[in-house]
XYZ file of C-alpha atoms in Angstrom:
711
model
C 68.967 -5.187 182.386
C 65.230 -5.219 182.994
C 63.282 -7.770 181.030
C 60.472 -6.777 178.512
C 56.935 -7.313 179.816
C 55.057 -10.280 178.447
C 53.159 -9.803 175.297
C 49.426 -10.694 175.359
C 49.596 -11.806 171.682
C 48.401 -15.349 171.081
C 49.851 -17.668 168.602
C 46.685 -19.465 167.781
C 44.113 -16.664 167.807
C 43.609 -13.348 166.285
C 44.144 -10.545 168.969
C 41.121 -8.496 167.764
C 38.480 -11.066 167.109
C 39.519 -14.024 169.183
C 38.705 -16.229 166.198
C 41.135 -18.815 164.911
C 43.932 -17.084 163.051
C 44.330 -17.336 159.364
C 47.670 -18.559 157.813
C 48.725 -14.933 157.296
C 47.850 -13.793 160.845
C 49.379 -17.036 162.222
C 52.701 -16.202 160.588
C 52.620 -12.645 161.819
C 51.639 -13.646 165.297
C 54.383 -16.396 165.411
C 56.997 -13.864 164.361
C 55.891 -11.465 167.096
C 55.786 -14.285 169.635
C 59.285 -15.245 168.748
C 60.551 -11.683 169.047
C 58.725 -11.368 172.421
C 60.460 -14.666 173.569
C 63.854 -13.245 172.755
C 62.882 -10.048 174.533
C 61.912 -11.908 177.571
C 65.260 -13.755 177.554
C 67.138 -10.517 176.799
C 68.592 -12.181 173.752
C 67.322 -9.595 171.317
C 68.455 -6.702 173.514
C 71.929 -8.215 174.115
C 72.617 -9.543 170.628
C 71.649 -6.561 168.302
C 73.941 -4.014 170.053
C 76.894 -6.415 169.844
C 76.137 -7.118 166.098
C 75.727 -3.409 165.495
C 79.044 -2.564 167.364
C 80.983 -5.027 165.325
C 79.383 -4.009 161.989
C 80.172 -0.364 162.800
C 83.848 -1.121 163.415
C 83.943 -3.259 160.136
C 82.325 -0.408 158.296
C 85.042 2.220 159.387
C 87.828 -0.259 158.781
C 86.582 -0.997 155.169
C 85.750 2.582 154.365
C 88.003 3.518 151.330
C 89.886 6.850 151.902
C 92.687 8.511 150.008
C 95.615 8.214 152.482
C 97.878 11.005 151.270
C 98.747 11.831 154.918
C 99.846 8.310 155.540
C 102.929 8.840 153.052
C 103.830 12.016 154.720
C 103.662 10.317 158.102
C 105.995 7.546 156.802
C 108.447 9.907 155.187
C 108.557 12.009 158.368
C 109.153 8.787 160.392
C 111.864 7.737 158.241
C 113.503 11.071 158.657
C 113.192 10.753 162.393
C 114.484 7.316 162.397
C 117.506 8.563 160.357
C 118.282 11.332 162.947
C 116.824 14.258 160.909
C 114.176 15.212 163.340
C 114.427 18.780 164.225
C 117.019 19.639 161.523
C 116.500 22.223 158.786
C 113.741 21.225 156.411
C 114.747 19.685 153.095
C 111.399 18.635 151.782
C 110.710 21.971 150.289
C 112.806 24.662 148.738
C 110.571 27.451 150.107
C 111.043 26.774 153.828
C 114.305 28.651 154.099
C 115.880 26.216 156.593
C 113.112 26.286 158.904
C 112.319 23.188 161.226
C 109.283 21.055 160.604
C 107.256 20.874 163.849
C 106.231 17.410 163.051
C 103.622 16.660 165.906
C 103.200 13.099 164.457
C 106.833 12.098 164.522
C 106.201 9.201 167.045
C 103.323 7.805 164.852
C 105.706 8.109 161.868
C 108.490 6.090 163.568
C 106.008 3.430 164.520
C 104.464 3.290 160.981
C 107.939 3.438 159.375
C 109.102 0.383 161.547
C 105.895 -1.548 160.837
C 106.284 -1.009 157.071
C 109.841 -1.950 157.031
C 108.957 -5.233 158.806
C 105.714 -6.165 157.025
C 105.144 -3.827 154.010
C 102.079 -1.706 153.249
C 99.569 -4.436 154.029
C 100.279 -4.045 157.798
C 98.375 -0.792 157.766
C 95.128 -2.511 157.142
C 95.720 -4.422 160.401
C 96.763 -1.278 162.208
C 93.668 0.588 161.143
C 91.490 -2.311 162.347
C 93.235 -2.617 165.615
C 93.168 1.132 166.330
C 89.442 1.564 165.398
C 88.434 -1.344 167.463
C 90.556 -0.171 170.440
C 88.876 3.160 170.190
C 85.281 1.612 170.189
C 86.212 -0.700 173.169
C 87.759 1.873 175.283
C 84.765 4.074 174.777
C 82.469 1.287 175.753
C 84.648 1.026 179.000
C 84.429 4.803 179.653
C 80.716 4.832 179.164
C 80.038 1.871 181.459
C 82.229 3.602 183.996
C 80.008 6.602 183.718
C 76.988 4.356 184.643
C 75.637 3.712 181.087
C 74.091 0.354 180.028
C 76.615 -1.573 177.890
C 74.098 -2.144 175.078
C 73.219 1.404 174.817
C 76.961 2.356 174.938
C 77.513 0.019 171.972
C 74.627 1.566 169.963
C 75.793 5.311 170.602
C 79.477 4.449 169.927
C 78.389 2.573 166.680
C 76.471 5.729 165.653
C 79.456 7.971 166.437
C 81.738 5.778 164.244
C 79.450 5.579 161.302
C 78.588 9.367 161.103
C 82.169 10.367 161.399
C 83.821 7.507 159.433
C 85.377 9.775 156.742
C 87.933 10.993 159.370
C 89.225 7.568 160.398
C 92.259 7.729 158.198
C 95.375 5.746 158.641
C 97.460 8.571 160.319
C 98.256 10.176 163.657
C 94.611 11.077 164.362
C 93.749 7.458 165.009
C 95.800 7.667 168.060
C 93.871 10.792 169.225
C 90.651 8.843 168.795
C 92.124 6.165 170.976
C 93.453 8.434 173.649
C 90.275 10.342 174.290
C 88.172 7.393 175.574
C 91.227 6.143 177.614
C 91.736 9.575 179.357
C 87.899 9.699 179.912
C 87.860 6.190 181.478
C 90.716 6.987 183.764
C 89.195 10.475 184.787
C 85.918 8.760 185.739
C 87.810 6.275 187.758
C 89.934 8.890 189.413
C 87.121 10.162 191.576
C 87.719 7.214 193.877
C 91.396 7.097 193.479
C 92.669 10.733 192.525
C 96.237 9.394 192.168
C 95.236 7.817 188.866
C 95.410 11.260 187.267
C 99.113 10.905 187.068
C 98.465 7.996 184.611
C 96.554 10.419 182.488
C 99.472 12.818 182.682
C 101.866 10.236 181.428
C 99.465 9.267 178.576
C 99.072 12.980 177.575
C 102.792 13.253 177.381
C 103.034 10.200 174.991
C 100.131 11.628 173.197
C 101.965 14.888 172.509
C 104.444 12.921 170.428
C 101.982 11.054 168.352
C 99.467 13.717 167.183
C 98.473 17.354 167.678
C 95.193 16.175 169.111
C 96.860 15.924 172.387
C 95.587 19.485 173.122
C 92.194 17.831 173.770
C 93.955 15.702 176.559
C 95.152 18.899 178.185
C 91.491 20.359 177.811
C 90.039 17.339 179.552
C 92.460 17.416 182.381
C 92.090 21.119 183.003
C 88.244 20.880 182.876
C 88.282 17.849 185.191
C 90.687 19.465 187.816
C 88.740 22.760 187.724
C 85.257 21.292 188.037
C 85.964 18.573 190.569
C 87.994 20.875 192.901
C 85.244 23.550 192.530
C 82.630 21.079 193.464
C 84.494 20.167 196.717
C 84.962 23.844 197.591
C 81.363 24.571 197.208
C 80.211 21.704 199.220
C 82.583 22.195 202.157
C 85.293 24.713 201.688
C 89.010 24.183 201.428
C 89.097 21.326 204.046
C 86.796 19.248 201.816
C 89.114 19.336 198.810
C 91.119 16.399 200.319
C 93.023 14.308 197.832
C 91.510 16.164 194.911
C 94.452 18.478 194.860
C 96.176 15.620 192.846
C 93.868 16.682 189.880
C 95.451 20.123 189.708
C 98.964 18.663 190.083
C 98.292 16.033 187.524
C 96.999 18.775 184.966
C 100.248 20.771 185.512
C 102.300 17.609 185.194
C 100.642 16.896 181.865
C 101.260 20.365 180.635
C 105.058 20.074 181.641
C 105.403 16.707 180.034
C 103.931 17.840 176.709
C 106.184 20.865 176.638
C 109.474 19.182 177.658
C 109.088 15.495 176.691
C 109.065 16.036 172.997
C 111.798 17.144 170.554
C 110.199 20.577 169.839
C 109.676 22.015 173.415
C 107.273 24.826 173.853
C 106.989 25.159 170.018
C 104.931 21.889 170.038
C 102.297 23.538 172.223
C 102.449 26.822 170.277
C 101.975 25.003 167.004
C 98.686 23.443 168.337
C 97.439 26.906 169.214
C 98.517 28.385 166.038
C 96.606 25.738 164.042
C 93.467 26.258 166.071
C 93.485 29.941 165.307
C 95.179 30.263 161.887
C 92.782 31.600 159.305
C 94.831 31.442 156.006
C 95.204 27.779 156.227
C 91.491 27.202 156.613
C 91.425 26.731 152.867
C 92.384 23.164 153.723
C 89.097 21.209 153.137
C 89.044 19.420 156.469
C 89.625 22.703 158.240
C 86.714 24.521 156.685
C 83.233 24.828 158.203
C 80.747 22.253 156.964
C 78.608 25.042 155.235
C 81.630 26.046 153.209
C 82.698 22.624 152.086
C 79.913 20.119 151.949
C 81.639 17.168 150.131
C 82.925 15.533 153.496
C 79.746 15.736 155.623
C 75.958 16.264 155.022
C 75.205 19.504 156.707
C 71.964 18.110 158.216
C 73.534 15.154 159.586
C 76.270 17.295 160.944
C 74.087 19.539 163.072
C 71.489 16.940 164.076
C 74.159 14.592 165.554
C 75.912 17.632 167.341
C 72.599 18.670 168.731
C 71.571 15.132 170.266
C 73.541 15.567 173.528
C 72.079 19.032 174.201
C 68.507 17.939 173.343
C 68.821 15.036 175.678
C 70.033 17.287 178.438
C 67.151 19.671 177.863
C 64.718 16.820 178.222
C 66.462 15.503 181.327
C 66.341 18.968 182.863
C 62.602 19.297 182.148
C 61.993 16.148 183.902
C 64.143 17.030 186.797
C 62.326 20.333 187.139
C 59.033 18.722 187.361
C 60.277 16.249 189.852
C 61.688 19.052 192.073
C 58.190 20.465 192.455
C 57.093 17.288 194.280
C 60.364 16.545 195.987
C 61.798 19.354 197.995
C 65.532 19.846 198.217
C 67.321 18.885 201.361
C 68.616 22.456 202.229
C 69.514 24.088 205.653
C 68.868 27.794 206.294
C 72.613 28.658 206.287
C 73.329 26.837 202.916
C 73.394 28.700 199.721
C 71.396 27.496 196.700
C 74.557 26.281 194.861
C 75.835 24.476 197.880
C 72.535 22.706 198.327
C 72.467 21.642 194.669
C 76.020 20.283 195.026
C 75.331 18.470 198.319
C 72.013 16.776 196.904
C 73.668 16.008 193.416
C 77.049 14.438 194.204
C 77.713 13.658 190.477
C 77.060 17.142 189.390
C 80.827 17.858 188.866
C 81.129 15.036 186.380
C 77.986 16.335 184.553
C 79.419 19.825 184.258
C 82.636 18.553 183.085
C 80.926 16.557 180.311
C 78.782 19.470 179.353
C 81.785 21.747 179.168
C 83.830 19.297 177.157
C 81.037 18.588 174.746
C 80.196 22.147 174.342
C 83.761 23.235 173.662
C 84.228 20.224 171.128
C 81.042 21.112 169.346
C 81.882 24.742 169.030
C 85.381 23.722 167.516
C 83.615 21.229 165.238
C 81.245 24.033 164.029
C 84.360 26.131 163.254
C 86.194 23.253 161.562
C 84.700 19.969 160.559
C 87.957 18.090 161.311
C 86.906 18.294 164.933
C 83.587 16.617 164.258
C 84.609 13.002 165.202
C 86.189 14.393 168.439
C 82.944 16.059 169.270
C 81.016 12.850 168.806
C 83.525 10.884 170.785
C 83.207 13.402 173.552
C 79.451 13.065 173.693
C 79.214 9.304 173.763
C 79.394 8.695 177.515
C 76.974 11.561 178.242
C 74.450 10.349 175.626
C 74.856 6.782 176.618
C 74.071 7.732 180.219
C 71.031 9.739 179.235
C 69.581 7.330 176.959
C 70.115 4.526 179.480
C 68.418 6.679 182.131
C 65.440 7.374 179.869
C 64.951 3.671 178.963
C 65.093 2.426 182.645
C 63.078 5.390 184.034
C 60.237 5.093 181.609
C 60.570 1.250 180.924
C 60.737 1.823 177.184
C 63.009 -1.028 176.569
C 61.865 -1.467 172.970
C 63.622 1.904 172.209
C 66.885 0.141 172.351
C 65.873 -2.281 169.486
C 64.531 0.710 167.339
C 67.784 2.473 167.804
C 69.609 -0.558 166.735
C 67.493 -1.040 163.511
C 67.918 2.812 162.680
C 71.739 2.637 162.976
C 71.764 -0.605 161.187
C 70.191 1.155 158.231
C 72.954 3.740 158.191
C 75.587 0.997 158.459
C 73.924 -1.069 155.720
C 73.899 1.871 153.407
C 77.727 2.175 153.828
C 78.266 -1.628 153.300
C 76.449 -1.612 150.013
C 78.954 0.593 148.413
C 81.802 -1.538 149.659
C 80.999 -4.302 147.071
C 82.039 -2.057 144.199
C 85.044 -0.489 146.088
C 86.764 -3.934 146.736
C 85.668 -6.122 143.836
C 88.049 -7.046 141.090
C 87.983 -5.197 137.724
C 86.386 -1.976 139.148
C 85.191 0.366 136.430
C 86.885 3.362 138.092
C 90.240 1.922 139.389
C 93.069 -0.427 138.723
C 93.241 -3.838 140.268
C 95.276 -3.983 143.470
C 95.854 -5.406 147.032
C 93.592 -4.866 149.917
C 95.661 -1.934 151.068
C 95.625 -0.321 147.707
C 91.833 -0.499 147.665
C 91.469 0.665 151.231
C 93.853 3.638 150.640
C 92.790 4.185 147.035
C 96.322 4.094 145.614
C 95.248 4.678 142.046
C 96.751 6.804 139.219
C 93.908 9.286 139.568
C 94.861 9.986 143.232
C 98.700 9.628 143.343
C 101.470 10.066 140.889
C 102.327 6.368 140.924
C 103.664 5.852 137.409
C 105.112 9.339 137.324
C 107.238 8.826 140.491
C 108.671 5.624 138.743
C 109.509 7.793 135.657
C 111.235 10.416 137.916
C 113.398 7.714 139.591
C 114.035 5.842 136.334
C 115.345 8.964 134.574
C 117.071 10.448 137.708
C 115.141 13.742 137.486
C 115.324 15.968 140.595
C 114.858 19.707 141.270
C 112.405 22.296 142.572
C 108.874 21.365 141.743
C 105.414 22.966 141.883
C 102.963 20.102 142.640
C 99.642 19.168 143.811
C 99.161 19.965 147.476
C 98.464 16.265 148.510
C 101.432 14.803 146.683
C 104.261 16.158 148.872
C 104.292 12.981 151.157
C 104.002 10.568 148.320
C 106.890 12.340 146.558
C 109.126 12.525 149.646
C 108.580 8.797 150.272
C 109.303 7.672 146.759
C 111.314 10.448 145.073
C 113.016 12.589 147.758
C 115.143 14.305 145.168
C 112.013 16.285 144.291
C 111.706 19.286 146.522
C 108.224 20.832 146.434
C 106.913 24.359 146.639
C 104.254 23.696 149.240
C 102.299 20.647 150.609
C 100.134 19.161 153.095
C 102.492 19.845 156.025
C 100.918 23.195 155.877
C 101.394 25.519 158.659
C 103.700 23.145 160.435
C 106.409 24.461 158.211
C 105.192 26.750 155.398
C 104.143 30.452 155.852
C 101.098 32.226 154.622
C 102.883 34.096 151.894
C 104.019 30.801 150.155
C 100.555 29.422 150.500
C 98.898 32.556 149.002
C 101.381 32.355 146.006
C 100.481 28.630 145.468
C 96.771 29.427 145.481
C 97.355 32.255 142.969
C 99.359 30.068 140.644
C 96.700 27.336 140.779
C 93.754 29.739 140.101
C 95.506 31.699 137.398
C 95.763 34.877 139.245
C 99.659 34.710 138.829
C 100.938 33.720 135.251
C 102.918 30.540 134.990
C 105.675 32.598 133.509
C 106.268 33.769 136.963
C 107.132 30.300 138.333
C 110.676 30.663 137.230
C 110.821 33.797 139.337
C 110.081 31.634 142.486
C 112.901 29.231 141.333
C 110.392 26.513 140.172
C 112.140 24.125 137.709
C 109.651 21.370 137.480
C 105.799 21.252 137.563
C 104.056 18.004 138.399
C 100.209 18.116 137.953
C 97.102 16.198 136.789
C 94.534 17.047 134.269
C 91.963 15.599 136.640
C 92.239 18.753 138.560
C 90.675 21.813 136.748
C 93.363 24.262 137.731
C 96.289 21.874 136.799
C 94.369 20.984 133.587
C 94.494 24.732 132.658
C 98.127 24.941 133.514
C 98.873 21.842 131.321
C 97.191 23.554 128.308
C 99.195 26.681 128.886
C 102.364 24.544 128.976
C 101.473 23.055 125.536
C 101.443 26.645 124.167
C 104.211 28.230 126.105
C 107.692 28.249 124.736
C 109.559 28.173 128.180
C 107.973 24.818 129.389
C 108.343 21.473 127.852
C 105.954 18.450 128.849
C 108.292 15.474 128.892
C 105.926 13.105 130.600
C 102.091 12.596 130.240
C 100.204 9.383 130.944
C 96.755 10.740 130.215
C 96.173 11.846 133.720
C 99.435 13.020 135.365
C 102.151 15.127 133.714
C 105.608 16.485 134.233
C 106.890 19.824 132.665
C 110.300 21.331 132.857
C 111.520 24.798 132.461
C 113.531 24.826 129.211
C 115.746 27.751 130.690
C 116.853 25.458 133.542
C 120.258 24.150 132.550
C 119.565 20.356 133.561
C 116.249 20.588 131.621
C 118.225 20.780 128.306
C 119.486 17.209 128.854
C 116.004 16.053 129.742
C 114.464 17.570 126.721
C 117.094 16.332 124.430
C 116.672 12.740 125.778
C 112.921 13.261 125.257
C 113.168 14.281 121.712
C 115.720 11.507 120.918
C 113.496 8.861 122.623
C 116.201 8.103 125.212
C 113.945 8.581 128.309
C 112.843 5.428 130.210
C 109.114 4.630 130.183
C 107.284 1.785 131.849
C 104.839 1.342 128.989
C 104.450 2.174 125.312
C 101.260 4.032 125.617
C 102.892 6.606 128.003
C 105.953 6.850 125.798
C 104.122 7.667 122.658
C 101.895 10.209 124.298
C 104.753 11.823 126.096
C 106.824 12.111 122.843
C 103.890 13.929 121.180
C 103.512 16.348 124.201
C 107.326 16.994 124.007
C 107.238 17.769 120.337
C 104.034 19.954 120.523
C 105.256 22.001 123.442
C 108.789 22.408 122.167
C 108.131 23.213 118.483
C 104.489 24.228 118.902
C 103.592 21.766 116.126
C 103.992 18.290 114.908
C 103.900 16.349 111.584
C 100.336 15.095 111.073
C 101.642 11.748 109.959
C 103.907 11.444 113.115
C 101.025 12.558 115.284
C 98.672 9.860 113.685
C 101.349 7.138 113.981
C 102.083 7.916 117.634
C 98.533 8.206 118.757
C 97.351 5.099 117.078
C 100.268 3.295 118.555
C 99.494 4.570 121.954
C 95.829 3.445 122.015
C 96.830 -0.065 121.109
C 98.367 -0.475 124.518
C 95.922 1.617 126.603
C 92.747 3.598 125.810
C 93.351 7.226 126.338
C 90.740 9.896 125.508
C 93.481 12.625 125.018
C 94.881 10.459 122.049
C 91.442 10.484 120.301
C 91.160 14.258 120.810
C 94.462 14.735 119.138
C 93.379 12.621 116.300
C 90.142 14.643 116.058
C 92.178 17.758 115.516
C 93.744 16.282 112.337
C 90.312 16.210 110.732
C 90.059 19.765 108.957
C 88.397 18.811 105.706
C 91.714 17.640 104.382
C 93.154 14.408 102.940
C 93.731 12.970 106.613
C 89.955 12.953 107.282
C 89.110 9.546 105.760
C 92.096 7.920 107.261
C 91.194 9.251 110.736
C 87.526 8.381 110.292
C 88.279 4.805 109.428
C 90.624 4.487 112.327
C 88.014 6.009 114.835
C 85.228 3.857 113.420
C 87.495 0.699 113.964
C 88.103 1.730 117.576
C 84.360 2.148 118.194
C 83.872 -1.466 116.935
C 86.731 -2.673 119.055
C 85.195 -1.142 122.155
C 81.777 -2.528 121.536
C 82.605 -5.932 122.848
C 83.965 -4.628 126.149
C 81.845 -4.755 129.386
C 82.928 -1.558 130.947
C 81.186 -2.466 134.152
C 83.249 -5.580 134.740
C 86.638 -4.207 133.287
C 89.256 -2.475 135.402
C 89.121 1.253 134.647
C 86.251 0.468 132.269
C 85.047 4.100 132.761
C 88.176 5.122 130.783
C 86.879 3.126 127.748
C 83.435 4.799 128.024
C 85.158 8.104 128.193
C 87.137 7.263 125.044
C 83.906 6.108 123.385
C 82.086 9.294 124.083
C 85.109 11.219 122.707
C 85.191 9.265 119.583
C 81.443 9.533 119.129
C 81.507 13.291 119.545
C 84.109 13.659 117.034
C 82.539 11.483 114.443
C 79.139 13.020 115.075
C 80.389 16.443 114.244
C 82.283 15.084 111.089
C 79.223 13.348 109.823
C 77.023 16.448 110.489
C 79.496 18.517 108.283
C 79.189 15.846 105.640
C 75.392 15.950 105.675
C 74.857 12.491 107.097
C 72.422 13.539 109.839
C 71.213 10.099 110.552
C 74.704 8.706 111.335
C 75.537 11.949 113.307
C 72.355 11.653 115.547
C 73.213 7.913 116.068
C 76.685 8.904 117.416
C 75.318 11.770 119.410
C 73.131 9.331 121.141
C 76.018 7.092 121.869
C 77.984 10.154 123.305
C 75.194 11.065 125.541
C 74.586 7.554 126.765
C 78.360 7.122 127.537
C 78.241 10.406 129.573
C 75.177 9.073 131.320
C 76.744 5.847 132.252
C 79.941 7.521 133.437
C 77.915 9.756 135.792
C 76.201 6.784 137.097
C 79.602 5.104 137.861
C 80.556 8.012 139.921
C 77.165 8.188 141.671
C 77.454 4.382 142.193
C 74.001 4.058 140.535
C 74.196 0.412 139.610
C 70.728 0.173 137.999
C 71.476 2.917 135.589
C 74.867 1.323 134.696
C 73.442 -2.297 134.173
C 70.477 -1.182 131.840
C-alpha cells in the first residue's frame, strides 16, 4: 500500500507564523506529527482496519437477539435425528398430516448434537465462529477480486454492523458463510474453471442447511451466463474453451440441490413459494422496511443499499472522461460490444457483480430479511471501487476517515451492551451468557409456564403465540400448536388468516372450540393476547389455571380432560414452582370459573403473592376491592406499606427492577384516586407525581436513557 506523503508540519514552530509554538500548539503539532509518523510507516493504515474488523465481529457476536428460531431448529434437528424427517407432521393439529419441508434440517442436526454434547452455552461459541468465518471469507473474496485488504476489512465491518440484527443463531448463519465462500471460488475459477464443481458440491450441502441456498444457484447461473457470453462476444464459440465447465457446474449444482436432500424437488419449490408468497408477508422480517420499521432505520437501509450504485456511477463518469482522451483499440470489423469486451477483460466479472447486487437489492427492498445478503453481495465490488479511488486519486487519508466513521457506529452499539450483559438488569432476570445473548427471559419465552405444563402433565391442542412453537416443541412436545414460526413450510394460508383473525378479535374466542382448540397459551405483554386474557376472565367456557403476571394458560371447560385440570386447580392440587404464581393462578381460576371471588380470599391471596414477587396485576386486583366500603382502610394501609417497602429498592441495579417501578406506579395511581375521592388533594397530587415519575423512568429504561434513569 502506498505511503502517505510527508507532512510539512513542524513540531517546534507554528506553521502559520513560523514563531516558536505555544504549549497548546506544540501539543497539537506533536499529535499531528505522531499521526503523520504512523502514516509514513503504514501503521495507522494497517492497524485501524484490523481493530475495526475485530470490533465489528465482536459487536455482532454480542448483539442480544430473541432466538425463537433456535428452538425450532433444535426441535427439528431432534426429530431428524430420531428418524422423523419427512414423516407426517405432529407439531401442529392443523397441518392434516402434511410433511414439513424443513430446509434447515442439516443445521438442526448439527445444533442438536452440539447441544447434547455441550449444552446451550455452546451456541455462543458457534455464533462467534460462524460470524468470524463469514467475515474472514469475505475478506478473502474481496482480495481475490483485487481490493486492498484494509479497505475490504472496513467495508465488511460496515456490512456487519448495519445488518447485525439478522445474525441470529439459526440456519441463516450458514447462508452468510456460504455466500463469500462461493464468491471466492467463482473469482478463482477464471483461471481454473474446474473449481466450479467445488461450488456445486458446496451448494448441494447448503441446500440441506438453509433455504438461502437459492442465492448459491443464482450466483452460479449468473456467473456461467456472463462469463460464457463474454467469451462468445470476444471470439465466438471457439473462444469459450474450458468455460463450458461453468454451465455444467451450474447444472450439477441444481441437480444436487434437488436430489441430494430428503425433500427432492419440493425443496426447490418451497424456496420459490417463499419468495413469492404474499399472505405470509405478515411475518415482520419478510415485510418491506417502510411497512415495519422496528428492525431497520429506513434511511440507513436505502443509503447503504445505494452505495455500490453510487460508486459505480462515479467510476463510469471517470471512465467516460478518460475515454475522450484515450481512444479504444478497435478494428473496423469489430462491433462496439466486442471492442469493449476485448479492451476490458474483467468486464464479465463486473457485470456479474452488478447483476448479483442489483437482484439482491431488489429482493431486499421487497423483503428486509434479504438486506444482509444484499450487503454481503456488495462487499467485493464496493471494496474494489473504494480501493481504486484511493489509489488513483492518492486520497489515502480517506481510509482513516472511513475507519473513524464506522468506529462511531460500532461504538454506539457497544455502549448498549453494558446494560444487556451486566448483572441485575432492570428489565430481565439474571442468567448465563447464552441466556443474555438469546434473551431467554419470561417476557420473551414461556419458560416457567412450560415447566408448569410438564409438572402437571398437561397436553392437547393449543392456540399460542406465533414465536412459541419451537420453544414448546423443544420443552413440551405434548402441546400441539395451531400455527407457528414454521410458516409456509408447513401451514396453509387459511390457517394463517384464522390465526390473525382470532388474535385481532375479528373472530370471537368462542369460535376457538370450533377449531378444536382446547388450550390457549398467551402473554399479557402482547396487546392482542392481553385482550383475550380479559375475555377469558369474563367467559364461562374458559378457565385460566395458570398466570404468572406475564404468561397465562387457559383451558376450555367443555373439554373432558379440562375438568380434571380445573378440579385440581380449585382444590390447590396443581404443581407450581413458586408461591406467587400459585396464589395469582388460584385467584384467576376462581374468577374465571365462578365470575367472582370472596373479597377476603382475594385480599389474602394477593397480599400473599406479592410477598414472594412484586406483580402489578395483584395490586390492580386489590384496587378493585376499594369501593367506598369497609375494605378500603385495610387495602389502603396495605398499599401504603408496600410503597414504603419499595422506597429502599434501587430499581436500576435490581434484577427486573422495572417490574418494581411498574408496581409502584400502579399503587400510586390507585391511592391517588382514593385520596382525591376523600378530599385529600395534597396527598393525591403527591402520589400522582410519583406515578408519573415511575412511568417516566420505565420509558427511560426501555429507551436505554441512563441519564434520565439515574437522576
